Structure formats: structure tokens, C-alpha cells
Coordinates of C-alpha atoms in Angstrom, one line a residue:
Chain A
G26 CA -1.4 9.8 -13.6
A27 CA -0.2 6.3 -13.1
V28 CA -2.8 3.5 -12.7
V29 CA -2.8 0.8 -10.1
S30 CA -5.4 -1.9 -10.3
Q31 CA -6.5 -4.4 -7.7
H32 CA -8.4 -7.6 -8.1
P33 CA -10.8 -8.8 -6.9
S34 CA -12.6 -5.7 -5.6
R35 CA -14.8 -7.8 -3.3
V36 CA -14.4 -11.4 -2.1
I37 CA -16.3 -13.5 0.4
C38 CA -14.8 -16.7 1.6
K39 CA -15.3 -19.4 4.3
S40 CA -13.3 -19.5 7.4
G41 CA -10.1 -21.6 6.9
T42 CA -9.7 -20.9 3.2
S43 CA -7.0 -18.8 1.5
V44 CA -7.6 -15.7 -0.6
K45 CA -5.3 -14.1 -3.1
I46 CA -5.4 -10.4 -4.0
E47 CA -3.6 -9.0 -7.0
C48 CA -2.1 -5.6 -7.4
R49 CA -1.0 -4.5 -10.8
S50 CA 0.7 -1.3 -12.0
L51 CA -0.8 -0.9 -15.5
D52 CA 1.3 1.8 -17.1
F53 CA 4.5 1.9 -15.1
Q54 CA 7.0 -0.3 -13.5
A55 CA 6.8 -0.4 -9.8
T56 CA 9.9 -1.5 -8.0
T57 CA 8.2 -1.1 -4.7
M58 CA 4.6 -1.8 -3.7
F59 CA 3.0 -1.4 -0.3
W60 CA 0.1 -3.2 1.2
Y61 CA -2.2 -1.4 3.6
R62 CA -5.2 -2.6 5.7
Q63 CA -8.1 -0.2 6.5
F64 CA -10.6 -0.9 9.2
P65 CA -14.0 0.7 9.2
K66 CA -13.8 4.4 10.3
K67 CA -10.1 4.0 10.8
S68 CA -6.9 5.0 9.1
L69 CA -4.7 2.9 6.9
M70 CA -2.2 0.6 8.6
L71 CA 0.9 -0.3 6.6
M72 CA 1.2 -4.1 6.6
A73 CA 4.3 -4.6 4.4
T74 CA 6.6 -3.2 1.8
S75 CA 7.1 -5.4 -1.2
N76 CA 10.2 -5.1 -3.4
E77 CA 10.4 -6.8 -6.8
G78 CA 12.5 -10.0 -6.6
S79 CA 13.1 -9.9 -2.9
K80 CA 11.3 -10.8 0.3
A81 CA 8.7 -8.4 1.7
T82 CA 9.4 -6.4 4.7
Y83 CA 6.6 -6.6 7.3
E84 CA 5.6 -4.1 9.8
Q85 CA 5.7 -5.0 13.5
G86 CA 2.8 -7.0 14.5
V87 CA 1.9 -8.3 11.1
E88 CA 2.1 -12.1 10.7
K89 CA 4.3 -13.1 7.8
D90 CA 2.9 -16.6 7.6
K91 CA -0.6 -15.3 7.6
F92 CA -0.2 -12.6 5.0
L93 CA 2.0 -13.9 2.2
I94 CA 3.3 -11.3 -0.2
N95 CA 4.9 -12.0 -3.5
H96 CA 6.3 -9.4 -5.9
A97 CA 7.3 -11.5 -8.8
S98 CA 7.5 -8.8 -11.5
L99 CA 7.8 -5.1 -11.8
T100 CA 4.0 -4.8 -12.4
L101 CA 2.5 -7.4 -10.1
S102 CA 2.4 -8.0 -6.4
T103 CA 0.1 -10.4 -4.6
L104 CA -1.2 -10.7 -1.1
T105 CA -2.5 -14.1 0.1
V106 CA -4.4 -14.2 3.3
T107 CA -3.9 -17.8 4.4
S108 CA -6.4 -19.7 6.6
A109 CA -8.6 -16.7 6.8
H110 CA -10.7 -16.0 9.8
P111 CA -13.5 -13.5 10.4
E112 CA -11.1 -11.1 12.1
D113 CA -9.2 -10.9 8.9
S114 CA -12.2 -9.3 7.3
S115 CA -11.1 -5.8 6.2
F116 CA -10.4 -3.5 3.3
Y117 CA -7.0 -4.2 1.8
I118 CA -5.3 -1.5 -0.3
C119 CA -2.1 -1.7 -2.4
S120 CA -0.1 1.2 -3.6
A121 CA 2.9 1.5 -5.9
T122 CA 5.6 4.1 -6.5
Q123 CA 7.4 4.9 -9.6
G124 CA 10.4 6.0 -7.7
W125 CA 11.3 8.3 -4.8
D126 CA 11.5 11.6 -6.8
T127 CA 8.1 12.7 -5.9
G128 CA 7.4 10.3 -3.0
E129 CA 3.9 10.0 -4.4
L130 CA 2.1 6.7 -4.2
F131 CA -0.6 5.5 -6.6
F132 CA -3.3 3.4 -4.9
G133 CA -5.4 0.5 -6.1
E134 CA -9.2 0.6 -5.7
G135 CA -9.0 -1.7 -2.7
S136 CA -10.3 -5.2 -2.0
R137 CA -12.9 -5.8 0.5
L138 CA -12.5 -9.2 2.1
T139 CA -15.3 -10.8 4.1
V140 CA -14.6 -14.0 5.9
L141 CA -17.7 -16.0 7.0
Chain B
G28 CA 9.3 7.6 14.8
N29 CA 7.4 9.5 12.2
S30 CA 3.8 10.2 12.8
V31 CA 0.8 12.3 11.6
T32 CA -2.0 13.7 13.7
Q33 CA -5.2 15.0 12.2
M34 CA -8.1 16.7 13.9
E35 CA -10.9 14.3 14.7
G36 CA -14.1 14.2 12.8
P37 CA -16.7 14.1 11.7
V38 CA -16.8 17.6 10.4
T39 CA -20.2 18.8 9.3
L40 CA -20.4 22.0 7.3
S41 CA -23.0 23.8 5.2
E42 CA -22.4 24.3 1.5
E43 CA -20.1 27.3 0.7
A44 CA -18.6 27.3 4.3
F45 CA -14.9 27.6 4.9
L46 CA -13.1 24.4 5.6
T47 CA -10.0 23.8 7.7
I48 CA -8.7 20.4 8.6
N49 CA -5.6 20.5 10.8
C50 CA -2.7 18.2 10.3
T51 CA 0.6 18.2 12.2
Y52 CA 3.5 15.8 11.8
T53 CA 6.6 14.4 13.5
A54 CA 9.5 13.4 11.3
T55 CA 13.2 12.8 11.8
G56 CA 14.1 13.8 8.3
Y57 CA 12.7 16.0 5.6
P58 CA 9.4 14.4 4.5
S59 CA 7.1 15.1 1.6
L60 CA 3.5 15.8 2.8
F61 CA 0.3 14.7 1.1
W62 CA -3.4 15.0 1.4
Y63 CA -5.4 12.0 0.1
V64 CA -9.2 11.9 -0.3
Q65 CA -11.5 8.9 -0.2
Y66 CA -14.9 9.4 -1.5
P67 CA -17.7 7.0 -0.4
G68 CA -17.2 3.6 -1.8
E69 CA -14.0 4.5 -3.7
G70 CA -10.3 4.1 -3.2
L71 CA -7.8 6.7 -2.2
Q72 CA -6.8 9.5 -4.5
L73 CA -4.1 12.1 -4.2
L74 CA -5.6 15.5 -3.6
L75 CA -2.4 17.6 -3.3
K76 CA 1.2 17.4 -2.1
A77 CA 4.2 19.5 -1.1
T78 CA 7.7 18.3 -1.1
K79 CA 9.6 20.9 0.8
A80 CA 9.1 23.7 3.4
D81 CA 7.0 26.6 2.3
D82 CA 5.6 24.8 -0.7
K83 CA 1.9 25.2 -1.2
G84 CA 0.0 22.3 -2.7
S85 CA -3.3 23.1 -4.4
N86 CA -6.0 21.2 -6.3
K87 CA -9.8 21.5 -6.9
G88 CA -9.9 24.6 -4.7
F89 CA -8.1 22.9 -1.8
E90 CA -4.8 24.3 -0.5
A91 CA -2.2 23.3 2.1
T92 CA 1.1 24.9 2.9
Y93 CA 4.1 23.0 4.2
R94 CA 5.1 24.8 7.5
K95 CA 8.3 23.4 8.9
E96 CA 8.4 25.8 11.8
T97 CA 5.0 24.6 13.1
T98 CA 5.3 21.1 11.6
S99 CA 1.9 21.5 10.0
F100 CA 0.1 20.9 6.7
H101 CA -3.4 22.2 7.3
L102 CA -6.0 21.6 4.5
E103 CA -8.2 24.6 3.6
K104 CA -10.9 25.3 1.1
G105 CA -12.7 28.6 0.8
S106 CA -16.2 27.3 -0.2
V107 CA -17.0 23.6 0.2
Q108 CA -19.6 21.8 -1.9
V109 CA -21.7 18.8 -1.2
S110 CA -19.5 16.8 -3.6
D111 CA -16.5 17.4 -1.2
S112 CA -18.1 15.0 1.3
A113 CA -15.4 12.4 1.9
V114 CA -12.7 11.2 4.3
Y115 CA -9.5 13.2 4.1
F116 CA -6.2 11.7 5.1
C117 CA -3.0 13.6 5.8
A118 CA 0.2 11.7 5.1
L119 CA 3.9 11.9 5.0
S120 CA 6.6 10.1 3.1
D121 CA 10.2 10.1 4.3
R122 CA 13.0 9.2 2.0
N123 CA 14.8 7.7 4.9
Q124 CA 12.1 5.1 5.3
G125 CA 11.9 4.0 1.7
G126 CA 9.0 6.1 0.6
K127 CA 6.3 4.4 2.5
L128 CA 3.4 6.6 3.6
I129 CA 2.5 7.2 7.2
F130 CA -1.2 8.3 7.5
G131 CA -3.1 10.3 9.9
Q132 CA -6.3 8.8 11.3
G133 CA -8.5 10.5 8.6
T134 CA -11.1 13.2 9.0
E135 CA -14.6 12.6 7.7
L136 CA -16.2 15.7 6.1
S137 CA -19.9 15.9 5.5
V138 CA -21.2 18.9 3.6
K139 CA -25.0 19.6 3.8
P140 CA -26.9 21.5 1.1

């Protein structure tokens, strides 16, 4: 199947700093990528939909200025958590689709962010 | 709006027991349905899927049938193994919403030897 890779897998940062997480589709072109957040023992919450070459569409309640998403190419989307605070600590997961035909998403391994 | 509801966990079974994890959905269109699995410390993996009513998805001994009349997509396995211990997520994807996945809350399965 298609491969999606995230980097870094783990990051620890100080409060007030910004952290960038990359999501790459390794063997296919992803016109659309999605960013999810997963809290411990909880389900995945969709944060935003990222389309190549256009602005991301954020879900209700997600701060656009806090979670900056850029989808500069068909194989790369980035999520930047700006001025991170401890409450931003979470597991962030990206996914990508090859197209609607199957509706199937391919997930990255996830990135665990810990803000001290 | 679209939503997915799963039975609450954790579910604890003995090896070789029969597994059922219930999943029901609400959708305005004609969604595709999925089961994803997350093993401890790993990312999400697609377990199986069904794209239209009455389709049966199957993989690794797991099965689920897309039931439009009951809006359900229950996950079953006849004989679970310790290695099946994981969190299972039911999800739907609706073409009318650009293909994004809506997840259920996840059900943790623990299989004891």
C-alpha cells in the first residue's frame, strides 16, 4: 500500500517555542492531506484538511494561527504548532489520500509532542 | 452531521474467544466504512473496508458487513489471539465531505493467554 511518513516521531520543546511536523507521501501524490490530533485514550479529532496549493480548511474550534498548515507540494504537508504550551502536548497524525475512488486514507506513524 | 458510535471498551477476552465490536453510524450520504487498528506504540493501519451496502470487508480473520438497514458495521473475529490486542477504530468517509474520515471513539481490546 501507499506509504506516508511523518517526522519527527517524538519532539520535546519548551513552552513558547514553535515546532514543525512534516508529513510526506513517499510513493504517491497526495492532493489532499488531513491532520488529526489524538489525546490519550481518546479518538482522533480532525484538525484540518490540507489541499496542495491552497489554504487549509480548519475544523470548528481549531485555532488557525496556532496550528499553521502548509501543503506546498503534492508530497509534503507541514503542521507548525506556534508558541506551544503544555496543553498542546498530544499525538499528531497526518493522513493522505490518493483520490476519492476508495476513500481510503494512509496514515503517518504519528508525532508525539511534549511541551514542557 | 456524520458520526460514528462504537461500543465502549476496554474489552477483555481470553485467547480463541469470539470477538464482536459494535459500530453504528449516521450519514447523510452514502459513506464508505472502515475499521482501523492501532497496535501499542504504533500508528493507525487499515484493517478492512466496505464501500457500499452489503459489502463484506475481511482481513486477518476479521470481518465486517456494511448494513445499510441497521446503519451498522460491526467487527467480528471467530478466534482472537494475544497479538490482536490493540485499539480498534470504526470510521466513515463521505464523498460529500471531501473524503475526510470521521472516527468512532475507539475500542481497546485486550486478549489474555
